[in-house]
PDB file of C-alpha atoms and ligand atoms in Angstrom:
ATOM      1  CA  UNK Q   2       0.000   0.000   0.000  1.00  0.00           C
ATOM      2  CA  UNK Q   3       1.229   3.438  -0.856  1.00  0.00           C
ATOM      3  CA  UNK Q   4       0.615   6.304   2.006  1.00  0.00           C
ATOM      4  CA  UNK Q   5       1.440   9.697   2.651  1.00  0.00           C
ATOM      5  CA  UNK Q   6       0.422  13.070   3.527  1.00  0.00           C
ATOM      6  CA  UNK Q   7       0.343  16.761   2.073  1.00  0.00           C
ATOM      7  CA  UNK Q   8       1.782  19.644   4.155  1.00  0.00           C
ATOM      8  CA  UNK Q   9       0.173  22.319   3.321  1.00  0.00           C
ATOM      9  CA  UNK Q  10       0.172  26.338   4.499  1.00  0.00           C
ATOM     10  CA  UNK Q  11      -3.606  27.180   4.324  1.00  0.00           C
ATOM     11  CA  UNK Q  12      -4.839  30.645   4.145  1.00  0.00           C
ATOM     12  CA  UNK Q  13      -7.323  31.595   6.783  1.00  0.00           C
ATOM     13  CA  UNK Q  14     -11.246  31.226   5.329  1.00  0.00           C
ATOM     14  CA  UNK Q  15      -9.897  31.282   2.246  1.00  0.00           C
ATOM     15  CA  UNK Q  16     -11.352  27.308   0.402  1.00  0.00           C
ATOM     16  CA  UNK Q  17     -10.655  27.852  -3.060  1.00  0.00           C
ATOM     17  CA  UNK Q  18      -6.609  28.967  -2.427  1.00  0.00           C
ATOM     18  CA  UNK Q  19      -6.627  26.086  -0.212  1.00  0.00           C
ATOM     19  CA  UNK Q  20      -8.599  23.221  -2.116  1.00  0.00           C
ATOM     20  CA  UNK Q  21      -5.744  24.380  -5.639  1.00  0.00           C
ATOM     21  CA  UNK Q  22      -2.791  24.558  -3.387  1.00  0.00           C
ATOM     22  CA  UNK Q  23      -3.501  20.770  -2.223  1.00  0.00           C
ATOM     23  CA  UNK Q  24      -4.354  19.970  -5.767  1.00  0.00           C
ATOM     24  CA  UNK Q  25      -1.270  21.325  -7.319  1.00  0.00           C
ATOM     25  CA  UNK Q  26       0.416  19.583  -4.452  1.00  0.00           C
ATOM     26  CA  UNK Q  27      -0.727  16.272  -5.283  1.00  0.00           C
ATOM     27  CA  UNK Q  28      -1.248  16.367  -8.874  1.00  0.00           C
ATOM     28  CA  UNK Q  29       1.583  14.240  -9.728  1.00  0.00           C
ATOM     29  CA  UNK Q  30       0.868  11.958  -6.862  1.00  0.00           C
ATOM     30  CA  UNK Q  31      -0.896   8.209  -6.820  1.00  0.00           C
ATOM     31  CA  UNK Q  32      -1.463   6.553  -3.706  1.00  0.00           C
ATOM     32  CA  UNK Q  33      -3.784   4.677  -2.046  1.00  0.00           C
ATOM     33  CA  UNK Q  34      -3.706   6.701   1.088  1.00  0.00           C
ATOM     34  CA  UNK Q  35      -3.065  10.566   1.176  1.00  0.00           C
ATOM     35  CA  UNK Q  36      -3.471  12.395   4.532  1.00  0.00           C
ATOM     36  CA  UNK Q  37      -4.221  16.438   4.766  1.00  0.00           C
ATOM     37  CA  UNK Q  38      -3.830  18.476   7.644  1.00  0.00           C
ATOM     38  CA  UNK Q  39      -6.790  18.941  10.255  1.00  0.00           C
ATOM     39  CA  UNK Q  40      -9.079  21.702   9.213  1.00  0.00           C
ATOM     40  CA  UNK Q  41      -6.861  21.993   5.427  1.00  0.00           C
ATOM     41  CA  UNK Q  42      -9.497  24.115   3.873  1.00  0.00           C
ATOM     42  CA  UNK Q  43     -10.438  26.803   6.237  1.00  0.00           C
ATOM     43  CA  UNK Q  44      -7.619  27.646   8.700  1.00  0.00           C
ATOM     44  CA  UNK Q  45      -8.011  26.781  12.371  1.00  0.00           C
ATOM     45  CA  UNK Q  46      -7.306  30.336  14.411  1.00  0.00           C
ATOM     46  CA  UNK Q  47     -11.653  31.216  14.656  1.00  0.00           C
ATOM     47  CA  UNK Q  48     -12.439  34.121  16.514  1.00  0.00           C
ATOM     48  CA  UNK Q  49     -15.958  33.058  17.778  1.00  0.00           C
ATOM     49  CA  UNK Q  50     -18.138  30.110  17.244  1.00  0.00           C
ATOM     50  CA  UNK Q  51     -19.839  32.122  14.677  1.00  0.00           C
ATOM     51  CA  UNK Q  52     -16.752  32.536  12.421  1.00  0.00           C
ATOM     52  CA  UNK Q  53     -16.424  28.787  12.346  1.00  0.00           C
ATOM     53  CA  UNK Q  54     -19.827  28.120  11.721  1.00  0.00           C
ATOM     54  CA  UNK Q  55     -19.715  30.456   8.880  1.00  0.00           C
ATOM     55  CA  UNK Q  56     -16.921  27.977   7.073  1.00  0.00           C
ATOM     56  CA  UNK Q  57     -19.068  24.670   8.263  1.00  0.00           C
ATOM     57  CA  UNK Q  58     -20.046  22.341   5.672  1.00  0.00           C
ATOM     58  CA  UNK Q  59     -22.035  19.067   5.786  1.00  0.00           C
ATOM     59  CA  UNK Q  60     -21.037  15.987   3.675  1.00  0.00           C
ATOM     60  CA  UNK Q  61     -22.623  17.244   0.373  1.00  0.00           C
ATOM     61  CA  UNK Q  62     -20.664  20.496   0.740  1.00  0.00           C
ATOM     62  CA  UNK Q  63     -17.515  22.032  -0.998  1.00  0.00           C
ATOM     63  CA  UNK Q  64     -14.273  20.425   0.967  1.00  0.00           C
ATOM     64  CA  UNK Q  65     -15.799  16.758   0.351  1.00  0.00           C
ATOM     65  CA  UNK Q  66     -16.752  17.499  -3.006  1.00  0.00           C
ATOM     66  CA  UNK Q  67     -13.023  18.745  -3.453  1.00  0.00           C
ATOM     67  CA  UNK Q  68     -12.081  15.717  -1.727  1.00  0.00           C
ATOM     68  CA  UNK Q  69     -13.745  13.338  -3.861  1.00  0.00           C
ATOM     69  CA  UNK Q  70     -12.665  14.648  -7.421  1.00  0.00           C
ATOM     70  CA  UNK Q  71      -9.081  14.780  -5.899  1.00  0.00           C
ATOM     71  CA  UNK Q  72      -9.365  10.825  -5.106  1.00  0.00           C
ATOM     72  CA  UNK Q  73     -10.113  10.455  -8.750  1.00  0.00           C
ATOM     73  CA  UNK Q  74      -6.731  11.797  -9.382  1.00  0.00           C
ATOM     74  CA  UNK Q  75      -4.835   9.930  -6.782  1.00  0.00           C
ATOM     75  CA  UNK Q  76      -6.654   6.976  -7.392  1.00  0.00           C
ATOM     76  CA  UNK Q  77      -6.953   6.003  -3.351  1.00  0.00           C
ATOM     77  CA  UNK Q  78      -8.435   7.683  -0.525  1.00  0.00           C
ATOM     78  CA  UNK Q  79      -7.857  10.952   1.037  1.00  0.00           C
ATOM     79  CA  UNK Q  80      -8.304  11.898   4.921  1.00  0.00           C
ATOM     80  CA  UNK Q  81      -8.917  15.316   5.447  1.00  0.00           C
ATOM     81  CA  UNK Q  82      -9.712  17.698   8.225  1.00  0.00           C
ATOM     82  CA  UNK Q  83     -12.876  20.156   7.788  1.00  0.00           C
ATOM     83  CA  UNK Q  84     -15.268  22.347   9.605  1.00  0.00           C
ATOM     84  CA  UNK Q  85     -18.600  20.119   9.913  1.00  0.00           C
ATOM     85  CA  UNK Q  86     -22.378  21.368  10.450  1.00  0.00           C
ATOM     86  CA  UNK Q  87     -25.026  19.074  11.945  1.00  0.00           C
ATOM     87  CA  UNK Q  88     -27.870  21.058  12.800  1.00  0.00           C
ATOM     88  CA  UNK Q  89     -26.829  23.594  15.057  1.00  0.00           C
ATOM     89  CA  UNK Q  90     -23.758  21.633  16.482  1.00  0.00           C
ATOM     90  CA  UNK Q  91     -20.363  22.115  14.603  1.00  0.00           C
ATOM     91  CA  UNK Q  92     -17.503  19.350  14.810  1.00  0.00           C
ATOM     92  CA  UNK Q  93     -13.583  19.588  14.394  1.00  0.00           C
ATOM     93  CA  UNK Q  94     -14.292  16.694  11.784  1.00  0.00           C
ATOM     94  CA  UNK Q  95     -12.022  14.427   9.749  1.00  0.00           C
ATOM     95  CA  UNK Q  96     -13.704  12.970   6.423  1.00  0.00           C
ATOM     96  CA  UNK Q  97     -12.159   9.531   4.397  1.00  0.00           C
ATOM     97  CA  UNK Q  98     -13.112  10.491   1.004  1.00  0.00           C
ATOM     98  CA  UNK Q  99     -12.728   8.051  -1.680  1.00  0.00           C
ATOM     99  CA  UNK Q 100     -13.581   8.934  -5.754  1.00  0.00           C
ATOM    100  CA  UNK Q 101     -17.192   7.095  -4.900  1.00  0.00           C
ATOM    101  CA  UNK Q 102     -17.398   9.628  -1.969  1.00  0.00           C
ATOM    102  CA  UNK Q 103     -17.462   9.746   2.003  1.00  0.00           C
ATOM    103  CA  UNK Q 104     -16.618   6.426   3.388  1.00  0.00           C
ATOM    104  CA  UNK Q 105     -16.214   7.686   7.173  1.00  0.00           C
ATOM    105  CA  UNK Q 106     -16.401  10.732   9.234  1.00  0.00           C
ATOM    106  CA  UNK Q 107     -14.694  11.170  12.875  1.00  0.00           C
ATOM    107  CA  UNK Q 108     -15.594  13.873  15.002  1.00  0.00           C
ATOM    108  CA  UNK Q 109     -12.299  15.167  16.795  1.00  0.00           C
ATOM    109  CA  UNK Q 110     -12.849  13.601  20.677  1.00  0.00           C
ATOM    110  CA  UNK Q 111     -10.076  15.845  22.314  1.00  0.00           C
ATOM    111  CA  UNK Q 112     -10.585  19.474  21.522  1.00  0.00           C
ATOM    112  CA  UNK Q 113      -7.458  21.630  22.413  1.00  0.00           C
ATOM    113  CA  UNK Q 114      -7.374  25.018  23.951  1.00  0.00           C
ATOM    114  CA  UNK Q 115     -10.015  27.076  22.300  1.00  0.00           C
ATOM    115  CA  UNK Q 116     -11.147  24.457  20.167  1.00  0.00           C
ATOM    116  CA  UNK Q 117     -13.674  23.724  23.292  1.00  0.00           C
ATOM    117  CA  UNK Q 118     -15.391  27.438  22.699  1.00  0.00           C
ATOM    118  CA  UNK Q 119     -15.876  26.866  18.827  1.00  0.00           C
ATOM    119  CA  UNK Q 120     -16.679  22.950  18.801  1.00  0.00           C
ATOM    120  CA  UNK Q 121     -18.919  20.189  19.843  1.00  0.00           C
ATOM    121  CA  UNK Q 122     -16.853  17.536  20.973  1.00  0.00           C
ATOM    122  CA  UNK Q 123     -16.806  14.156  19.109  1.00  0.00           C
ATOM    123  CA  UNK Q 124     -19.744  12.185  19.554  1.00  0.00           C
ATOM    124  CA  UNK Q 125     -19.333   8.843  17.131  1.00  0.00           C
ATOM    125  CA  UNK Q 126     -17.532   5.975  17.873  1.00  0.00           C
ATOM    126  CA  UNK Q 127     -14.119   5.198  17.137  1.00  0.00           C
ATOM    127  CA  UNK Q 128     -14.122   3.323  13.930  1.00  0.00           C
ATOM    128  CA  UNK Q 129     -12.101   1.573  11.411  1.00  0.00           C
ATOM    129  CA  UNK Q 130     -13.046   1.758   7.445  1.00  0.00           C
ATOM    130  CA  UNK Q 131     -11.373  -0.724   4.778  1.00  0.00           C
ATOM    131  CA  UNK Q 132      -9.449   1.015   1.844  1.00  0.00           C
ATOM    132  CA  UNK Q 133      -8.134  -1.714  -0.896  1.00  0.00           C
ATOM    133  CA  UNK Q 134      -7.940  -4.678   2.006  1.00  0.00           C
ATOM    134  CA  UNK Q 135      -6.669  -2.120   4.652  1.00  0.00           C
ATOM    135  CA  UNK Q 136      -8.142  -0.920   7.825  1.00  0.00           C
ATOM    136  CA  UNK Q 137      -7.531   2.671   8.441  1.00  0.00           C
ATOM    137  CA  UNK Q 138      -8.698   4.570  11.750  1.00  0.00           C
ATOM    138  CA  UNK Q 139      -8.943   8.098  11.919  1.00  0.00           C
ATOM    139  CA  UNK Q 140      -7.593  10.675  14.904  1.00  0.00           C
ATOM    140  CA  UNK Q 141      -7.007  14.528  14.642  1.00  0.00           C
ATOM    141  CA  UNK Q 142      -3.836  16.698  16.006  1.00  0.00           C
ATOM    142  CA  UNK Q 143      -4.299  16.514  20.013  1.00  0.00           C
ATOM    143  CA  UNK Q 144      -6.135  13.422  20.069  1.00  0.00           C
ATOM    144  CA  UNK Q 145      -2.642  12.224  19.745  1.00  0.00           C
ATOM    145  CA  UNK Q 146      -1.692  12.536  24.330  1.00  0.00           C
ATOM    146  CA  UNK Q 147      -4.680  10.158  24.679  1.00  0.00           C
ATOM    147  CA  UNK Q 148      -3.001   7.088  24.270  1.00  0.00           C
ATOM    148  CA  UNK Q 149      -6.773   5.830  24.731  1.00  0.00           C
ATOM    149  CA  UNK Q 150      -7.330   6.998  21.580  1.00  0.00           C
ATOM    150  CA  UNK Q 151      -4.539   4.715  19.425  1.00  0.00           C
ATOM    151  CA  UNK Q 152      -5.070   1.978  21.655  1.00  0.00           C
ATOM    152  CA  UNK Q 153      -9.120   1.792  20.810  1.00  0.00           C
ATOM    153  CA  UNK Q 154      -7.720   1.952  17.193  1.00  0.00           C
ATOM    154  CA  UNK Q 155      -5.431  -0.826  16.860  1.00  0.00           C
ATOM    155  CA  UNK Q 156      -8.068  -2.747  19.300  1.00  0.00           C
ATOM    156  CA  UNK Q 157     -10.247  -2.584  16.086  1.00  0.00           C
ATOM    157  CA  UNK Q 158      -8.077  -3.581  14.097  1.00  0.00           C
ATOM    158  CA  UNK Q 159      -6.460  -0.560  12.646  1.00  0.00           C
ATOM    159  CA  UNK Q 160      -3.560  -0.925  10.266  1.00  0.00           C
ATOM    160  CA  UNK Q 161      -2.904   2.508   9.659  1.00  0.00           C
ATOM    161  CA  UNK Q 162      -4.201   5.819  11.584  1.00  0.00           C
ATOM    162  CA  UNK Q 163      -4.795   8.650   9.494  1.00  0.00           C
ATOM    163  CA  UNK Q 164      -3.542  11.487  11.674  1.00  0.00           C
ATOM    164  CA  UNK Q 165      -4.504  15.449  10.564  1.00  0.00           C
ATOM    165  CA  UNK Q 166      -2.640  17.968  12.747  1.00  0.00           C
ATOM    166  CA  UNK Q 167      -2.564  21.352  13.398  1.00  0.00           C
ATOM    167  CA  UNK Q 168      -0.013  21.262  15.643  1.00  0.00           C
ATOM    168  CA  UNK Q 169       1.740  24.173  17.695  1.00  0.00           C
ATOM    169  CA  UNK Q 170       4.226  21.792  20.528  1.00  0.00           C
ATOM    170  CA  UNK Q 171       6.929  20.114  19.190  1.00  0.00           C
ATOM    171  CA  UNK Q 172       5.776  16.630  21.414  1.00  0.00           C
ATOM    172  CA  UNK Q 173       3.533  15.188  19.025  1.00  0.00           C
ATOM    173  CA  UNK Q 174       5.844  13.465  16.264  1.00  0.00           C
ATOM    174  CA  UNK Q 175       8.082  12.058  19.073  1.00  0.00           C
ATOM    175  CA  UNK Q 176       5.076  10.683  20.528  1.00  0.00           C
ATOM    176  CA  UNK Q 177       3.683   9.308  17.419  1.00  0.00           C
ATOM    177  CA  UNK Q 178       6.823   6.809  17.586  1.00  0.00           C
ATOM    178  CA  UNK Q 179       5.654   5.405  20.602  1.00  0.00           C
ATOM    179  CA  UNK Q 180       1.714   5.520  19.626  1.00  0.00           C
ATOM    180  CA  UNK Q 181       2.471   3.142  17.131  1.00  0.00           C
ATOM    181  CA  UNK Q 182       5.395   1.044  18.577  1.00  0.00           C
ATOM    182  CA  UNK Q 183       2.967   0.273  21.754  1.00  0.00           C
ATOM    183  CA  UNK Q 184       0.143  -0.711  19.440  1.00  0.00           C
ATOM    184  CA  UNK Q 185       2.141  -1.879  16.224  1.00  0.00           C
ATOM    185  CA  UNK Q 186       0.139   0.363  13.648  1.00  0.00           C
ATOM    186  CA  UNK Q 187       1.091   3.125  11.080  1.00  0.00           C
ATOM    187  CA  UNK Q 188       0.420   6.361  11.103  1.00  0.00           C
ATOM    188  CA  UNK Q 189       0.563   9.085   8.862  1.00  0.00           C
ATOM    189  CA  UNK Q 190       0.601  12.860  10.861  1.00  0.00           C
ATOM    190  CA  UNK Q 191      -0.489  15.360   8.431  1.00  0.00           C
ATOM    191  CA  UNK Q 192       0.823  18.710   9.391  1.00  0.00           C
ATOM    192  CA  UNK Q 193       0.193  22.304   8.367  1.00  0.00           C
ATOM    193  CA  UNK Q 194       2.585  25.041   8.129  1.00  0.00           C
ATOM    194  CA  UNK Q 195       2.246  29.152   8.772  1.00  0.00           C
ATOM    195  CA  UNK Q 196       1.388  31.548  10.774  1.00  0.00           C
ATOM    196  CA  UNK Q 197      -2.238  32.713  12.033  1.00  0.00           C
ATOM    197  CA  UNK Q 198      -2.456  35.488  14.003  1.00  0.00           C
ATOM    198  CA  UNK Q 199      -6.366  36.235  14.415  1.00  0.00           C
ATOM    199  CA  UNK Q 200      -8.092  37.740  17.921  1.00  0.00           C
ATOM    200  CA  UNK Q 201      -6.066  37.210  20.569  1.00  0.00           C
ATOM    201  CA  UNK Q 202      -3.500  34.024  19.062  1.00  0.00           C
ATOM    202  CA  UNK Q 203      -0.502  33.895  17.515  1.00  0.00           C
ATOM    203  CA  UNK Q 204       0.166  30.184  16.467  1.00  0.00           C
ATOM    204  CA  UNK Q 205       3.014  29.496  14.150  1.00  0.00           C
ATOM    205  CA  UNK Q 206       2.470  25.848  13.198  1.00  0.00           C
ATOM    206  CA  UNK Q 207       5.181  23.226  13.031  1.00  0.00           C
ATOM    207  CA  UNK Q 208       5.106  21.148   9.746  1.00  0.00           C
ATOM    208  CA  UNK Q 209       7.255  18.708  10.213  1.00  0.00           C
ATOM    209  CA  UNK Q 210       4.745  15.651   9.074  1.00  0.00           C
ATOM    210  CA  UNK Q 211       5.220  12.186   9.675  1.00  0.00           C
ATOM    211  CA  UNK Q 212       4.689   9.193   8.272  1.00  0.00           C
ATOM    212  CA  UNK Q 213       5.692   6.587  11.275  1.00  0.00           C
ATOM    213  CA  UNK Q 214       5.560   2.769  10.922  1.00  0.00           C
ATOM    214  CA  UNK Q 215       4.648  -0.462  13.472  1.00  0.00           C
ATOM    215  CA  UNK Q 216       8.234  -0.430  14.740  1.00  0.00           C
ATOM    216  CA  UNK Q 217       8.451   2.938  15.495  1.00  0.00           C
ATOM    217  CA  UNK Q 218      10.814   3.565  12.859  1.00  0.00           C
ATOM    218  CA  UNK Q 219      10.088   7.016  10.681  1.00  0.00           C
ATOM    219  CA  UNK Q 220       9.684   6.168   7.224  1.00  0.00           C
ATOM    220  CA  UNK Q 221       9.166  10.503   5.808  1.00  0.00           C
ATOM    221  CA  UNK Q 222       9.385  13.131   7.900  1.00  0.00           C
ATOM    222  CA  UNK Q 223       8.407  16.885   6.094  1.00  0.00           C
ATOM    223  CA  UNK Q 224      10.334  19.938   6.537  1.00  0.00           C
ATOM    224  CA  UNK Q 225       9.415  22.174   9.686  1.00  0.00           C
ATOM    225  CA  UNK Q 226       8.492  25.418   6.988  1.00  0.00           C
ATOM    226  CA  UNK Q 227       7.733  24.794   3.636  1.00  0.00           C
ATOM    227  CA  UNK Q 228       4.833  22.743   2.071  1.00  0.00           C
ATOM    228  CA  UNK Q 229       5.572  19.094   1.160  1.00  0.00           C
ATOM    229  CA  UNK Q 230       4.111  15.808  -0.210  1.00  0.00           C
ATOM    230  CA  UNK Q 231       5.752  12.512   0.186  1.00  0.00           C
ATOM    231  CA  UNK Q 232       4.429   9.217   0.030  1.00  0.00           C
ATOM    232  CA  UNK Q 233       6.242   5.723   0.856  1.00  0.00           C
ATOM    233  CA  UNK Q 234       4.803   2.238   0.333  1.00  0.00           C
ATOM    234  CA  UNK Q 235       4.441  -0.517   3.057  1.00  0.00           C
ATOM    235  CA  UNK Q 236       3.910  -3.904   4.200  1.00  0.00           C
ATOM    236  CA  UNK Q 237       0.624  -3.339   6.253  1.00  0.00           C
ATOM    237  CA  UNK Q 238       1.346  -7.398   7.244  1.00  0.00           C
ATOM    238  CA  UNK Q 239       3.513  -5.531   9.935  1.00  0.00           C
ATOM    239  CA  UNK Q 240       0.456  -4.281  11.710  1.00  0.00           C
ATOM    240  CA  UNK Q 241      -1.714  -7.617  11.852  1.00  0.00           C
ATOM    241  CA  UNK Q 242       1.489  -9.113  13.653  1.00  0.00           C
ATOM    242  CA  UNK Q 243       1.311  -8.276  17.511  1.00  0.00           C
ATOM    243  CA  UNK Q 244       4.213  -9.773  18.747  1.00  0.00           C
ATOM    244  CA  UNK Q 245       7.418  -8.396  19.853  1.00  0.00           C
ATOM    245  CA  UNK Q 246       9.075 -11.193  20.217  1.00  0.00           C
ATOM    246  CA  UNK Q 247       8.249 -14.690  20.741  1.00  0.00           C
ATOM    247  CA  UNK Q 248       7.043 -14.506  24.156  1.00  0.00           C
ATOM    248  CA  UNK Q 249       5.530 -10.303  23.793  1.00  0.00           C
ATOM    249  CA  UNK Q 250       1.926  -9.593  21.957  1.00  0.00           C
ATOM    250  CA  UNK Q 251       1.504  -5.685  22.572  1.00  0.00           C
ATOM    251  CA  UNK Q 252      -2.640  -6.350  22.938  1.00  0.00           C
ATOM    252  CA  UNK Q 253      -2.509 -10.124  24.002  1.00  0.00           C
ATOM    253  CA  UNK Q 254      -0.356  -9.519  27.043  1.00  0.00           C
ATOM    254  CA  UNK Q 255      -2.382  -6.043  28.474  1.00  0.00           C
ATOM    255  CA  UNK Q 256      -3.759  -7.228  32.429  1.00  0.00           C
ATOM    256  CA  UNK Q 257      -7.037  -5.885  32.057  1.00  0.00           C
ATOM    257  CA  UNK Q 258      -8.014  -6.993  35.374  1.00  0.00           C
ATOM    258  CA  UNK Q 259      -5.507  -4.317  36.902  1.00  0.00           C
ATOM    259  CA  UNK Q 260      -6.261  -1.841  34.770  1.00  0.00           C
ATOM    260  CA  UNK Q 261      -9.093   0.748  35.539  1.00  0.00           C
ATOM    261  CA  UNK Q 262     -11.820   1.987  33.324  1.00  0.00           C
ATOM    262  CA  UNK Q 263     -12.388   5.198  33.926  1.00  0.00           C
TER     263      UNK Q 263
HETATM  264  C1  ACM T 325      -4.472  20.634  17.974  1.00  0.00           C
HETATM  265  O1  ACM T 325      -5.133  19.706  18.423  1.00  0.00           O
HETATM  266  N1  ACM T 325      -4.808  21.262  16.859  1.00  0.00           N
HETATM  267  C2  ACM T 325      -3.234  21.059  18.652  1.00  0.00           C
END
């Protein structure tokens, strides 16, 4: 399977800058699985609910429509972050968009900072969707310090986690090693580049995208300030094998009993 990820510098509410510069980005590219960053085609700094609610969209609207002719190009899926409306709630929402259209939506469980004053928080389950024989799960930026999160992934049966980040701390792709070493899945960690500076914030995000295997070894890791595409290819057998060793299974050899639930 071929995967990878577009780093892209979007322009605050501007969709049409942002849908061509991810389309001249990946115009040359085929792969089964491209990643873009949370929120690619609207920015993330909102000043007010309102603002964000403006740039909402449900499944029939512009970003998964964008989405879907883009697939025809790439000839896979794509995972991509956008504002979504359902009735008067609005998500922090991460579509997989194939060339037939929307095979999955996640609803971002862990809003960050702010993100709690614009969004409704997540309210699906976490879910795995099958792309060509592979099961990819889907997680957005800050989800990533809720190990919870992975771990309910690769329980599934998640191959590969489709990762779209916004991200302003330098933790994440570090963490991402570990994330998939302790549940032997890949990832791919979308990133965005820039600087927003809107209301009160001043976030210079941290490119730097990731593309991070069962192992924990890094297979493509982006630049820290300039857009980028890469994609690599890989065994996905590597993430239906649990062991460590001959005696270690990362999920076969948890104690539940000792663990607690809340
Ligand atoms: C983040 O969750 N966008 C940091």
């Amino acid at each position: 399977m071929i995967i990878g990820y577009a780093q892209t510098d979007p322009r605050f509410g501007e969709k049409e800058f942002n849908f061509s510069q991810a389309a001249e980005l990946l115009k040359d590219v085929k792969a089964d699985l491209i990643v873009l960053p949370e929120l690619f085609a609207t920015g993330y700094t909102f000043v007010s609910k309102g603002e964000a609610a403006d740039l909402a969209e449900g499944l029939e609207g512009p970003t998964l429509l964008f989405l879907k002719s883009l697939a025809q190009k790439t000839g896979g899926a794509l995972a991509a972050g956008f504002v979504e409306k359902e009735g008067t709630k609005i998500y922090n929402s991460q579509a997989l968009v194939s060339e037939k259209g929307v095979i999955g939506v996640y609803r971002k469980l862990h809003l960050f900072n702010k993100e709690k004053l614009m969004f409704t928080p997540g309210n699906l389950p976490l879910k795995v969707y099958t792309v060509k024989g592979v099961k990819i799960g889907m997680m957005i930026c800050f989800d990533w310090i809720f190990p919870e999160t992975a771990r309910t992934l690769a329980l599934l049966g998640a191959d590969v986690i489709a990762h779209g980040a916004n991200l302003v701390l330098p933790y994440c792709q570090k963490a991402m090693v570990t994330r998939c070493l302790e549940n032997r899945v890949f990832a791919v960690t979308a990133n965005r580049i820039g600087r927003e500076k809107r209301g009160e914030d001043d976030f210079t995000f941290t490119g730097a995208s990731q593309v991070t295997a069962f192992n924990g070894e890094v297979l493509s890791s982006a630049p820290e300030n300039r857009v980028f595409i890469d994609t690599v290819e890989i065994e996905v057998e590597g993430a239906r094998d649990k062991r460590i060793n001959k005696f270690n299974d990362v999920l076969a050899d948890r104690r539940k009993e000792f663990y607690i639930n809340t």
